[in-house]
Coordinates of C-alpha atoms in Angstrom, one line a residue:
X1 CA -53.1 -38.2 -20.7
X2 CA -52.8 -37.0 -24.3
X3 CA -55.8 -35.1 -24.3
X4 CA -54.8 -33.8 -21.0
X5 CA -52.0 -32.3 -21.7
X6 CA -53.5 -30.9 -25.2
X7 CA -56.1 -29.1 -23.3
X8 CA -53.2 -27.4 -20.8
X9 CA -50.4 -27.4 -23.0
X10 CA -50.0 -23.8 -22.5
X11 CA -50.1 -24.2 -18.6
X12 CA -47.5 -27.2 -19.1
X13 CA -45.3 -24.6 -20.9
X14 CA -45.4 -22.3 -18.1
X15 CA -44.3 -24.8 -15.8
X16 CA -41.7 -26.0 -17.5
X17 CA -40.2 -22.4 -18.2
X18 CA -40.6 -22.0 -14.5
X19 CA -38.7 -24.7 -13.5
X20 CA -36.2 -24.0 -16.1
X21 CA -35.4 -20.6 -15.4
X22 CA -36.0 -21.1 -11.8
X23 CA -32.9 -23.1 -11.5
X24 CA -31.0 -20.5 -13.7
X25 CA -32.2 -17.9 -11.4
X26 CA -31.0 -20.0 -8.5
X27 CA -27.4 -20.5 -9.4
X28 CA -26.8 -17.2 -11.2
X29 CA -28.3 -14.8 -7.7
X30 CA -24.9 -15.1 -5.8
X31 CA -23.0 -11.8 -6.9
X32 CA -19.3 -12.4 -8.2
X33 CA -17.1 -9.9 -7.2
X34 CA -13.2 -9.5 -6.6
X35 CA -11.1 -12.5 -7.3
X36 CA -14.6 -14.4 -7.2
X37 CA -15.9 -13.0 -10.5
X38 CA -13.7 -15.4 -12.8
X39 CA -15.4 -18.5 -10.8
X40 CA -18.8 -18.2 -12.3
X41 CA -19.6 -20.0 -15.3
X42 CA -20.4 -18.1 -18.2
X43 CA -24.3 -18.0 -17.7
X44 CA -23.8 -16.4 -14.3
X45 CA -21.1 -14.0 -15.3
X46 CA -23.3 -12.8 -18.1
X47 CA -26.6 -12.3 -15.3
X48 CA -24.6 -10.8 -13.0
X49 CA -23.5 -8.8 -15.9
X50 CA -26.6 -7.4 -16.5
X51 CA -28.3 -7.0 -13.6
X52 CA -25.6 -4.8 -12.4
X53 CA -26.2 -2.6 -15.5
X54 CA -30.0 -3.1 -14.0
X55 CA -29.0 -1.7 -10.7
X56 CA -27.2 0.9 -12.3
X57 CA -30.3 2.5 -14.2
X58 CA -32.2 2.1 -11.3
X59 CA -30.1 4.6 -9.3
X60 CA -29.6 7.0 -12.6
X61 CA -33.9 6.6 -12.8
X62 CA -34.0 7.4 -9.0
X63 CA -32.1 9.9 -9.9
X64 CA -29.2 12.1 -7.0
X65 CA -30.9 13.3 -3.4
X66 CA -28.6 15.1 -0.3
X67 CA -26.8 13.0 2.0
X68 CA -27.5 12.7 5.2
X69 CA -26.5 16.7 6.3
X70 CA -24.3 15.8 9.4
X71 CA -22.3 14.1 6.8
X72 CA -18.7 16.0 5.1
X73 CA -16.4 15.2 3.0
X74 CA -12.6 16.9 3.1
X75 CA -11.2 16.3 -0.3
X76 CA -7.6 16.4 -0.4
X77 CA -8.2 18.0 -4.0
X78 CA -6.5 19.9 -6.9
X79 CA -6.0 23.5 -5.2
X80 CA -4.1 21.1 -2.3
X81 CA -2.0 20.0 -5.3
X82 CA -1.1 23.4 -6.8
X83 CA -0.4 24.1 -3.6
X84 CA 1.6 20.7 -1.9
X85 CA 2.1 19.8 -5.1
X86 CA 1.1 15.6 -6.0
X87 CA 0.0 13.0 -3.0
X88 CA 1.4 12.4 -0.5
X89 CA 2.3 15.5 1.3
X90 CA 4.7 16.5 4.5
X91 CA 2.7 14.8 7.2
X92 CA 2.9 18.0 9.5
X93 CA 0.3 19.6 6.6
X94 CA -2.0 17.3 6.8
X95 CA -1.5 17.3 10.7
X96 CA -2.5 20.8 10.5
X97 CA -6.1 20.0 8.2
X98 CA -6.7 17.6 11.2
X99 CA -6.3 19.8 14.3
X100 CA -8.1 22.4 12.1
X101 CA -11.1 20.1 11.9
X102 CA -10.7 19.1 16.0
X103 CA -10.5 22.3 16.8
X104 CA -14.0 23.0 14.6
X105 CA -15.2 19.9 16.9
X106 CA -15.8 17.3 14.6
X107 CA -17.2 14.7 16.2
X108 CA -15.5 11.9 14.5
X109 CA -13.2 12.0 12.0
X110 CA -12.4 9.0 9.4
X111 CA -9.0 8.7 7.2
X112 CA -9.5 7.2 4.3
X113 CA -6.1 6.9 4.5
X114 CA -3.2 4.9 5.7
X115 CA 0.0 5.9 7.6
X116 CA 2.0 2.7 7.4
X117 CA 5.3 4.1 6.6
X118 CA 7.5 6.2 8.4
X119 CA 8.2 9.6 6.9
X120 CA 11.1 10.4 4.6
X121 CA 13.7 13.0 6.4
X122 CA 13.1 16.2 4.3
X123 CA 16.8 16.4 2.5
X124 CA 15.9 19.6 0.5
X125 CA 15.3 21.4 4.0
X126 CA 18.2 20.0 5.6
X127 CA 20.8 21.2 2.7
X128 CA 19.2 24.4 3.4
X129 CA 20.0 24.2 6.6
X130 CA 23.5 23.6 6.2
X131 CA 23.7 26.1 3.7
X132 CA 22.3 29.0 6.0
X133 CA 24.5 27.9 8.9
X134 CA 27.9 27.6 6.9
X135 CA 27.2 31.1 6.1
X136 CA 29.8 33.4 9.2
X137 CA 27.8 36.4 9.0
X138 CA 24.2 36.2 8.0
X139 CA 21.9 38.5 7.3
X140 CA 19.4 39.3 10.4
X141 CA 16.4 39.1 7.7
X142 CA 17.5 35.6 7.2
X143 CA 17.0 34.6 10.8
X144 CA 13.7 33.6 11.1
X145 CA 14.2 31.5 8.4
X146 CA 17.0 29.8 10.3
X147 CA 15.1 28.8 13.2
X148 CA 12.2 28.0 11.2
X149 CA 14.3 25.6 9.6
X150 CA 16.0 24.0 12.9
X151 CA 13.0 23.3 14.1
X152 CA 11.6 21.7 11.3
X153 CA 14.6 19.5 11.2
X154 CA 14.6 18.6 14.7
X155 CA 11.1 17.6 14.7
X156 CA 10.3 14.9 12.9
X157 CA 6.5 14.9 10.9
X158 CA 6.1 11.8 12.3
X159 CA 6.1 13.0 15.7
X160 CA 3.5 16.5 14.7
X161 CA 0.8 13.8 13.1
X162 CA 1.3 12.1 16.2
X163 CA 0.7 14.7 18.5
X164 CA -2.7 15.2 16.9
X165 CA -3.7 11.7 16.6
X166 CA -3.5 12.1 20.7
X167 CA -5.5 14.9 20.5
X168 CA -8.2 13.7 18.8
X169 CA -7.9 9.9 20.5
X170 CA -10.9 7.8 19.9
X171 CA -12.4 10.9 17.7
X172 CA -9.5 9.7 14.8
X173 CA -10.5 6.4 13.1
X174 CA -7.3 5.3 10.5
X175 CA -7.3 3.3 7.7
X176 CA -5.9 0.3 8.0
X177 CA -5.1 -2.4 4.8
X178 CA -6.1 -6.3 4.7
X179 CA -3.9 -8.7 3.2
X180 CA -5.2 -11.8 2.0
X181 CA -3.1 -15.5 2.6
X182 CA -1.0 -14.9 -0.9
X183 CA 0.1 -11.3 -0.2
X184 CA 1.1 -12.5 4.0
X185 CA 4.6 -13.7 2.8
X186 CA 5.4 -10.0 1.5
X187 CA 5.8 -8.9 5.4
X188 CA 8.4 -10.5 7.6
X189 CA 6.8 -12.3 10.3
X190 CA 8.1 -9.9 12.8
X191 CA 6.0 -6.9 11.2
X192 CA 3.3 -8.9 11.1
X193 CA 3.3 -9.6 14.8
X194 CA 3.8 -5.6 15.6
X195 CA 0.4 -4.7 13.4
X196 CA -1.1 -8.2 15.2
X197 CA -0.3 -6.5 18.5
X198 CA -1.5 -3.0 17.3
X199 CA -5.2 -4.6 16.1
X200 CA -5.9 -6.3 19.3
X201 CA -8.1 -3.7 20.7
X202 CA -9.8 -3.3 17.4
X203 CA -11.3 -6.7 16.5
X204 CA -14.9 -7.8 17.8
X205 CA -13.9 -12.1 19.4
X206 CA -17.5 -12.3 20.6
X207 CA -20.8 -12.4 19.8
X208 CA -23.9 -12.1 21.7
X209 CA -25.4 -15.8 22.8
X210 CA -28.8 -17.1 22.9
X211 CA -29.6 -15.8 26.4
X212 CA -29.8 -11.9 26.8
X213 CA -27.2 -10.7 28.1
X214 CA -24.5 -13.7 27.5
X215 CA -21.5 -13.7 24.6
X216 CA -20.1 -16.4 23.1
X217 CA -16.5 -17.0 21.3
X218 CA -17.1 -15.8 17.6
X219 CA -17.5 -19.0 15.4
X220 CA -15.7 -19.9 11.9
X221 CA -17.2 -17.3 9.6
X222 CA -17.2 -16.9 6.1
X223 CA -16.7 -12.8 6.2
X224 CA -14.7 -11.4 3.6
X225 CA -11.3 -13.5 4.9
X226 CA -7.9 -12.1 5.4
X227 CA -4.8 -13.0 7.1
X228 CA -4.4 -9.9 8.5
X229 CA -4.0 -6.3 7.9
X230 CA -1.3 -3.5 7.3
X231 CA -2.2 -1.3 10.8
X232 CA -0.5 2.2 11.2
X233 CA 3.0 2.9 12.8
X234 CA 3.0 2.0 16.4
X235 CA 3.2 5.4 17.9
X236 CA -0.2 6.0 15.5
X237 CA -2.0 3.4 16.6
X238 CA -1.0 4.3 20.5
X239 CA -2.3 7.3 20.0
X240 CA -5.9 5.9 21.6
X241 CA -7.4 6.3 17.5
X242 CA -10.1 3.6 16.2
X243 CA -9.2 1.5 13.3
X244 CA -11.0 0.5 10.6
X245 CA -10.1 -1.0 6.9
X246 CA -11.3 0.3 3.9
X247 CA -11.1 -2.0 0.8
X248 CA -13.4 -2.1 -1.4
X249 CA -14.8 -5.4 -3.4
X250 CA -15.9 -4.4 -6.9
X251 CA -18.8 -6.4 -8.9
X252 CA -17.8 -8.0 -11.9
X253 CA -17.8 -5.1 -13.8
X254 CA -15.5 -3.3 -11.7
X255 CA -18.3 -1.5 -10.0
X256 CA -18.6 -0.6 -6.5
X257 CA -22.2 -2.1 -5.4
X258 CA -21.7 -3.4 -2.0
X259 CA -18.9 -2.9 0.9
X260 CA -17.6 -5.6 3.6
X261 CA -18.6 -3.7 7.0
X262 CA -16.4 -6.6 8.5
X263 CA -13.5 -8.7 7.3
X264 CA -12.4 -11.6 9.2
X265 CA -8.5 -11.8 10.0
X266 CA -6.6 -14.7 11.4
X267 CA -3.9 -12.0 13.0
X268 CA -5.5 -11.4 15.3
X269 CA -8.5 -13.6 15.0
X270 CA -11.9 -11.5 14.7
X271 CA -14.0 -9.1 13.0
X272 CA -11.8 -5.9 12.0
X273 CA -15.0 -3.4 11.3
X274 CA -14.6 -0.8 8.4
X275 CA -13.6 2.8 8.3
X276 CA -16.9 3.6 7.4
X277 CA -18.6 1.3 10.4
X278 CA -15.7 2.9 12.8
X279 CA -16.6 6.3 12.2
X280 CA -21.0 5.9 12.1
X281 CA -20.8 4.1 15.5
X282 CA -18.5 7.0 16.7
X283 CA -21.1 9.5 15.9
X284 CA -24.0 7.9 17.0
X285 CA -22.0 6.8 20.5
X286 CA -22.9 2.9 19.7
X287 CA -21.1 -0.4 20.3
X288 CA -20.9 -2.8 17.3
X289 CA -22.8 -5.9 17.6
X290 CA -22.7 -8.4 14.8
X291 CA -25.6 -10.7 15.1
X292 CA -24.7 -13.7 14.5
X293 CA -26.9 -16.7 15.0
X294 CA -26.4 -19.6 13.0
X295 CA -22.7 -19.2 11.8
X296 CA -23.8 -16.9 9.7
X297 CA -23.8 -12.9 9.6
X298 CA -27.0 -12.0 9.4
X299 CA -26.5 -8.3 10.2
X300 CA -25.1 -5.6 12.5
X301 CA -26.5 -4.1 15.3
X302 CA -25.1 -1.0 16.7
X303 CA -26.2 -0.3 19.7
X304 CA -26.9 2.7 21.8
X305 CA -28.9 4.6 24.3
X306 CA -30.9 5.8 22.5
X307 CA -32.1 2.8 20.1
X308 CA -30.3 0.5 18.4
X309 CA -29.7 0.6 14.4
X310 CA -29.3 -2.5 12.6
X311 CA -27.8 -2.7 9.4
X312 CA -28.9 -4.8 6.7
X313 CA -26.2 -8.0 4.8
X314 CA -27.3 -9.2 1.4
X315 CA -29.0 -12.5 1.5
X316 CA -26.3 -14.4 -0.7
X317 CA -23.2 -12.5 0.5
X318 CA -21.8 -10.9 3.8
X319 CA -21.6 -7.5 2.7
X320 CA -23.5 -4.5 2.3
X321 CA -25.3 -2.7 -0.6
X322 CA -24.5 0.5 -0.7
X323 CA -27.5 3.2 -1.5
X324 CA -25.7 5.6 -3.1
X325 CA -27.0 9.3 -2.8
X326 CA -25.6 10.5 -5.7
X327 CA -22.2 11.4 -7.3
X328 CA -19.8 13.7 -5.3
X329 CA -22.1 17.0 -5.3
X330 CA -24.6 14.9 -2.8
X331 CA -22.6 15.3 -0.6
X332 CA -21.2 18.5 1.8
X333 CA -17.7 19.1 0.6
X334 CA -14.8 21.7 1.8
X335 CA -11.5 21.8 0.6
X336 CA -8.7 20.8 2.5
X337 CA -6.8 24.3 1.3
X338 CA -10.1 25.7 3.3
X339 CA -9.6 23.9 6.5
X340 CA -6.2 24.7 6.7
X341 CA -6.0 28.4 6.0
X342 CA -8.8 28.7 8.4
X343 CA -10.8 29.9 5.8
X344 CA -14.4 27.3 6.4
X345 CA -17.5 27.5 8.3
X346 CA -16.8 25.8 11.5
X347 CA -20.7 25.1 11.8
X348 CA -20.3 22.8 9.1
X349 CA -18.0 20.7 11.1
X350 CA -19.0 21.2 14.0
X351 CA -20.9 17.8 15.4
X352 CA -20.9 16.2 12.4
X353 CA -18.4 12.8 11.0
X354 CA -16.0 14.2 8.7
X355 CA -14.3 11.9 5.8
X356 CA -10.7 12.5 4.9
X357 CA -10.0 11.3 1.0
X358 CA -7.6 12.1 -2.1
X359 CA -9.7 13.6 -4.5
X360 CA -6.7 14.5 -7.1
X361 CA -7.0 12.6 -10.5
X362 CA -5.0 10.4 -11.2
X363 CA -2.7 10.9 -8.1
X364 CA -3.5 8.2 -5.7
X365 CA -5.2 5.5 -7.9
X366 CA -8.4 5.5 -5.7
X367 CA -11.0 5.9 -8.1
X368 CA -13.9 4.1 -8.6
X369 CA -16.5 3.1 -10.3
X370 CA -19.8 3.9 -8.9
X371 CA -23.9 4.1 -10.5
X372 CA -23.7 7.4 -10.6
X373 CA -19.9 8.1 -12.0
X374 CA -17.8 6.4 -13.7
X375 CA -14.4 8.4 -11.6
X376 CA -15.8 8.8 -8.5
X377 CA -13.2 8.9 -5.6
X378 CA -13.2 6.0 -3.1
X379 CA -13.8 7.9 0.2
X380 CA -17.7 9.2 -1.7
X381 CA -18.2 4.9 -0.9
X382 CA -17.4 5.3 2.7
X383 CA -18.8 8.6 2.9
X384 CA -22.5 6.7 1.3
X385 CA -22.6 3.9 3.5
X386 CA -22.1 6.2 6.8
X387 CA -25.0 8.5 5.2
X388 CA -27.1 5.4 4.4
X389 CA -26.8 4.2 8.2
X390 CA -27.1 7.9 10.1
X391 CA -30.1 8.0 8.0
X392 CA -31.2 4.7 8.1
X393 CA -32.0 4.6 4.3
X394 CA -30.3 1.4 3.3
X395 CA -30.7 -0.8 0.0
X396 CA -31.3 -4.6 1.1
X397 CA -31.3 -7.7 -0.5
X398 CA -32.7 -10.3 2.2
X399 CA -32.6 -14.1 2.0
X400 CA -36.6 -14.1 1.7
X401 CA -36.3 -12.0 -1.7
X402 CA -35.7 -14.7 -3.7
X403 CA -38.1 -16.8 -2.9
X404 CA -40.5 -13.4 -3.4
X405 CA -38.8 -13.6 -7.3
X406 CA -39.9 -17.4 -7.9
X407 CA -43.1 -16.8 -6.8
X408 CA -43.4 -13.5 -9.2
X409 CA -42.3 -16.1 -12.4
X410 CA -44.0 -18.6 -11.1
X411 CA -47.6 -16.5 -11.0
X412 CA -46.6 -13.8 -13.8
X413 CA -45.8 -16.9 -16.0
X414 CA -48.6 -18.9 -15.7
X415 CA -51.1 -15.3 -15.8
X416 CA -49.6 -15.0 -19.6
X417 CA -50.0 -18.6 -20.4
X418 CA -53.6 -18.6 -19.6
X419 CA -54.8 -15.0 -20.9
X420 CA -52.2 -14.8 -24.3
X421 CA -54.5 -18.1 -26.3
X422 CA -57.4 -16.0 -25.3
X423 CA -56.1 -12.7 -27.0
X424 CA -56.6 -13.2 -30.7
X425 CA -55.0 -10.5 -32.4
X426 CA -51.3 -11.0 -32.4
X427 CA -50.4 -7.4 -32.2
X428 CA -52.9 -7.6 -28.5
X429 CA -50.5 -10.7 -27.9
X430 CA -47.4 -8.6 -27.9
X431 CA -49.4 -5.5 -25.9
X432 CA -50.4 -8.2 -23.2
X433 CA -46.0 -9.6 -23.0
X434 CA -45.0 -6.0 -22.8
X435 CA -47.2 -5.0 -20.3
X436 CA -46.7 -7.9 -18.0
X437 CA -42.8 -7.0 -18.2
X438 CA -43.9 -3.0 -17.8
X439 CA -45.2 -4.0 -14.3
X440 CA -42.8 -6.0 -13.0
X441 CA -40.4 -3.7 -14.0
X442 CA -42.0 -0.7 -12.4
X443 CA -42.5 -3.0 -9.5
X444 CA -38.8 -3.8 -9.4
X445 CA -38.4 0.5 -9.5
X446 CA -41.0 0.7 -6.9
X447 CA -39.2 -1.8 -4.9
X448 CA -35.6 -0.2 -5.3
X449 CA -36.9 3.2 -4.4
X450 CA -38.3 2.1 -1.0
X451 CA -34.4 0.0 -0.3
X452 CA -35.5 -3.6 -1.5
X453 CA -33.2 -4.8 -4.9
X454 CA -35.3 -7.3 -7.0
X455 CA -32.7 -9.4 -9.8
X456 CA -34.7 -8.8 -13.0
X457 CA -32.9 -10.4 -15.4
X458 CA -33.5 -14.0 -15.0
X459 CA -37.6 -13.3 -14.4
X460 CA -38.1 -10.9 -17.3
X461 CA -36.3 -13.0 -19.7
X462 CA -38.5 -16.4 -18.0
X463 CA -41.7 -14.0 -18.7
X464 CA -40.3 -12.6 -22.3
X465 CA -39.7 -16.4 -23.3
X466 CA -43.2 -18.4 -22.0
X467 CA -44.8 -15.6 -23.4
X468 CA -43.2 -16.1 -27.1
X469 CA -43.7 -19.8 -26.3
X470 CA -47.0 -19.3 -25.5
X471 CA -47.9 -17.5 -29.2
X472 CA -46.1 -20.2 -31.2
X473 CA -47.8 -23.2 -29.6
X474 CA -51.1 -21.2 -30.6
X475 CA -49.8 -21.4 -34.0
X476 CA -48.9 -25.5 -34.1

């Protein structure tokens, strides 16, 4: 046995790197994110860590390419603010960017935005008001004002964003905000039951079964859970508009990497899709179908007339990857000073989905972190993942993956512990490590490119290690 294990001590080594790093590899492939990220041991923290910073050099290597073209973003931007002055504005201006763009013919457009709150009654206007008409004889010049004024104050700007909401109907989808089980005691419960009552329509209860054609009552699902979610004011959301949510779940290093199409509330119970899954299946005129087969998500299926789309979920978590084009410049952009004065090319509207985000630093608080920018603003994630499915150019991580991972180690490692004792030189030792880890690293780039994420950390480091521990037991 001795003698055995003399002879293939090097292959013994190999092994037991394998199965050494194999279990690392294991344990440490489920991504932390959120509220999750502090749960992870230390190991785990540190290899999600780094393949994240992995991931992030493999977009930046990639390098930027154009989003899908019938693709725009309006950025409620810095000229808006010299203009408007900080977020949020009078809702009757931004009513006025929105029947711009419906008038243009938009196909759908998505507000990366929430109207939860009723507007503020404009008191600077209405001491004007009073001023004008406590004056006995006034000016005739001053008379438009005047009735400008009146009817300003008589109509509410709640009631001129509604008015386009029920223009655009199902062509509208708002932004709607989850709350998790510890933030549900900040809302009364008869709140609650008015945005319970408003998301109705909105969540998906059933799934397809396992004869064509048949549904089934959606089972206990492990989806990115919430209580329930801050919906519009109620004469928004009768406005016939879609809903969808729009949080974000960053990766332990606050970056956005991966975006929960669906979230599971309790109030009412079902799958509330995204804003960004809201506004693709309006544009591609296709019901959302989340397959579903084992209690698990295993993807979702839009479907239409003319062929269905499915959209990948990472193997160890229910979300998706998001294959980011690039930064901000990927992207068609027009200014929401533009679409108001008129002054834009309808054409490049007209058709297409249309994302409407704060783009002023610093006054909204949605920035994020993205591969590509480190101040990117949060509607560029939506505005990716609806680019990634019109084009059907998604970044994946299936369940199969990692089992394609062990067998790399398993093969790569046991290639170097058989051909290193051969290699006599130690300088063609170190040539022969570094260009076993060149190739699976331009594998893993290889890989990425055509929308399948390898983990790299835990195999180069098992293939850096057996192959040091392969040149000093040559040495003993």
């Amino acid at each position: 046995m001795r003698s055995l294990l003399s002879k293939r001590r090097y292959e013994a080594l190999a092994i037991l790197a394998f199965v050494v790093f194999g279990v690392i590899h294991g344990q440490t492939s489920e991504p932390l994110m959120g509220l999750t990220a502090e749960k992870g041991g230390v190991i785990h923290r540190l290899v999600q860590n780094l393949d994240g910073r992995v991931t992030t050099l493999l977009f930046r290597l990639r390098g930027p390419r154009p989003a899908h073209p019938d693709v725009v973003v309006m950025e409620i931007d810095e000229r808006g603010a010299q203009r408007y002055g900080l977020w949020p504005w009078p809702r009757e201006v931004v009513a006025k960017a929105l029947d711009q763009l419906l008038d243009a013919d938009a196909k759908v457009i998505g507000l990366d935005i929430a109207f939860s709150d009723k507007s503020q009654v404009n008191t600077r206007e209405q001491a004007w008001l009073e001023t004008i008409q406590g004056v006995e004889a006034l000016p005739p010049a001053l008379a438009p004002l005047k009735a400008e004024l009146e009817q300003r104050v008589r109509t509410s700007p709640d009631e001129v964003l509604e008015a386009v909401f029920k223009k655009g109907g199902p062509r509208i989808v708002q932004g709607v905000v989850p709350f998790a089980a510890g933030q549900a005691s900040s809302f009364t419960g008869e709140q609650r039951k008015v945005w319970q009552a408003e998301l109705e329509g909105s969540v998906i209860s059933r799934v397809p079964g396992s004869v064509k054609g048949s549904f089934k009552e959606l089972p206990a699902l492990d989806v990115f859970p919430n209580t329930g979610a801050m919906a519009p004011l109620p004469r928004f959301a009768a406005a016939g508009s879609r809903l969808g949510h729009f949080t974000t779940v960053p990766d332990s290093d606050s970056t956005i990497r991966r975006s929960p199409l669906l979230t599971h509330l309790d109030e009412p119970p079902g799958l509330l899709p995204s804003l960004a899954l809201q506004v693709v299946a309006a544009q591609l005129d296709a019901q959302i179908v989340p397959e579903v087969p084992w209690k698990r998500l295993e993807g979702i299926r839009l479907a239409r007339a003319g062929g269905d789309v499915v959209i990948p979920i990472e193997g160890e978590s229910p979300m998706t990857l998001i294959n980011y084009p690039g930064d901000a410049n990927a992207f068609q952009r027009v200014s929401v000073v533009d679409v108001i004065d008129g002054k834009f090319d309808r054409a490049q509207v007209a058709g297409k989905a249309v994302l409407v985000g704060v783009t002023i630093i610093g006054s909204s608080g949605d920035q994020r972190v993205t591969p590509f920018s480190e101040f990117t603003a949060g509607v560029y994630t939506h505005a990716s993942l609806v680019s990634n499915t019109l084009r059907g150019d998604f970044l994946s991580r299936p369940e199969w993956l990692n089992w394609v991972e062990w067998a790399l180690m398993l093969v790569l490692g046991l290639a170097v512990a058989v051909i290193t004792p051969r290699v006599r030189n130690f300088a063609g030792k170190m040539l022969l490590m570094v260009s076993v880890i060149a190739g699976f690293s331009v594998l893993t780039f290889v890989l990425f490119t055509n929308g399948l994420k390898i983990n790299w950390v835990v195999p180069a480091l098992h293939l850096t290690l057996t192959a040091y521990g392969t040149i000093f037991l040559g040495y003993l």
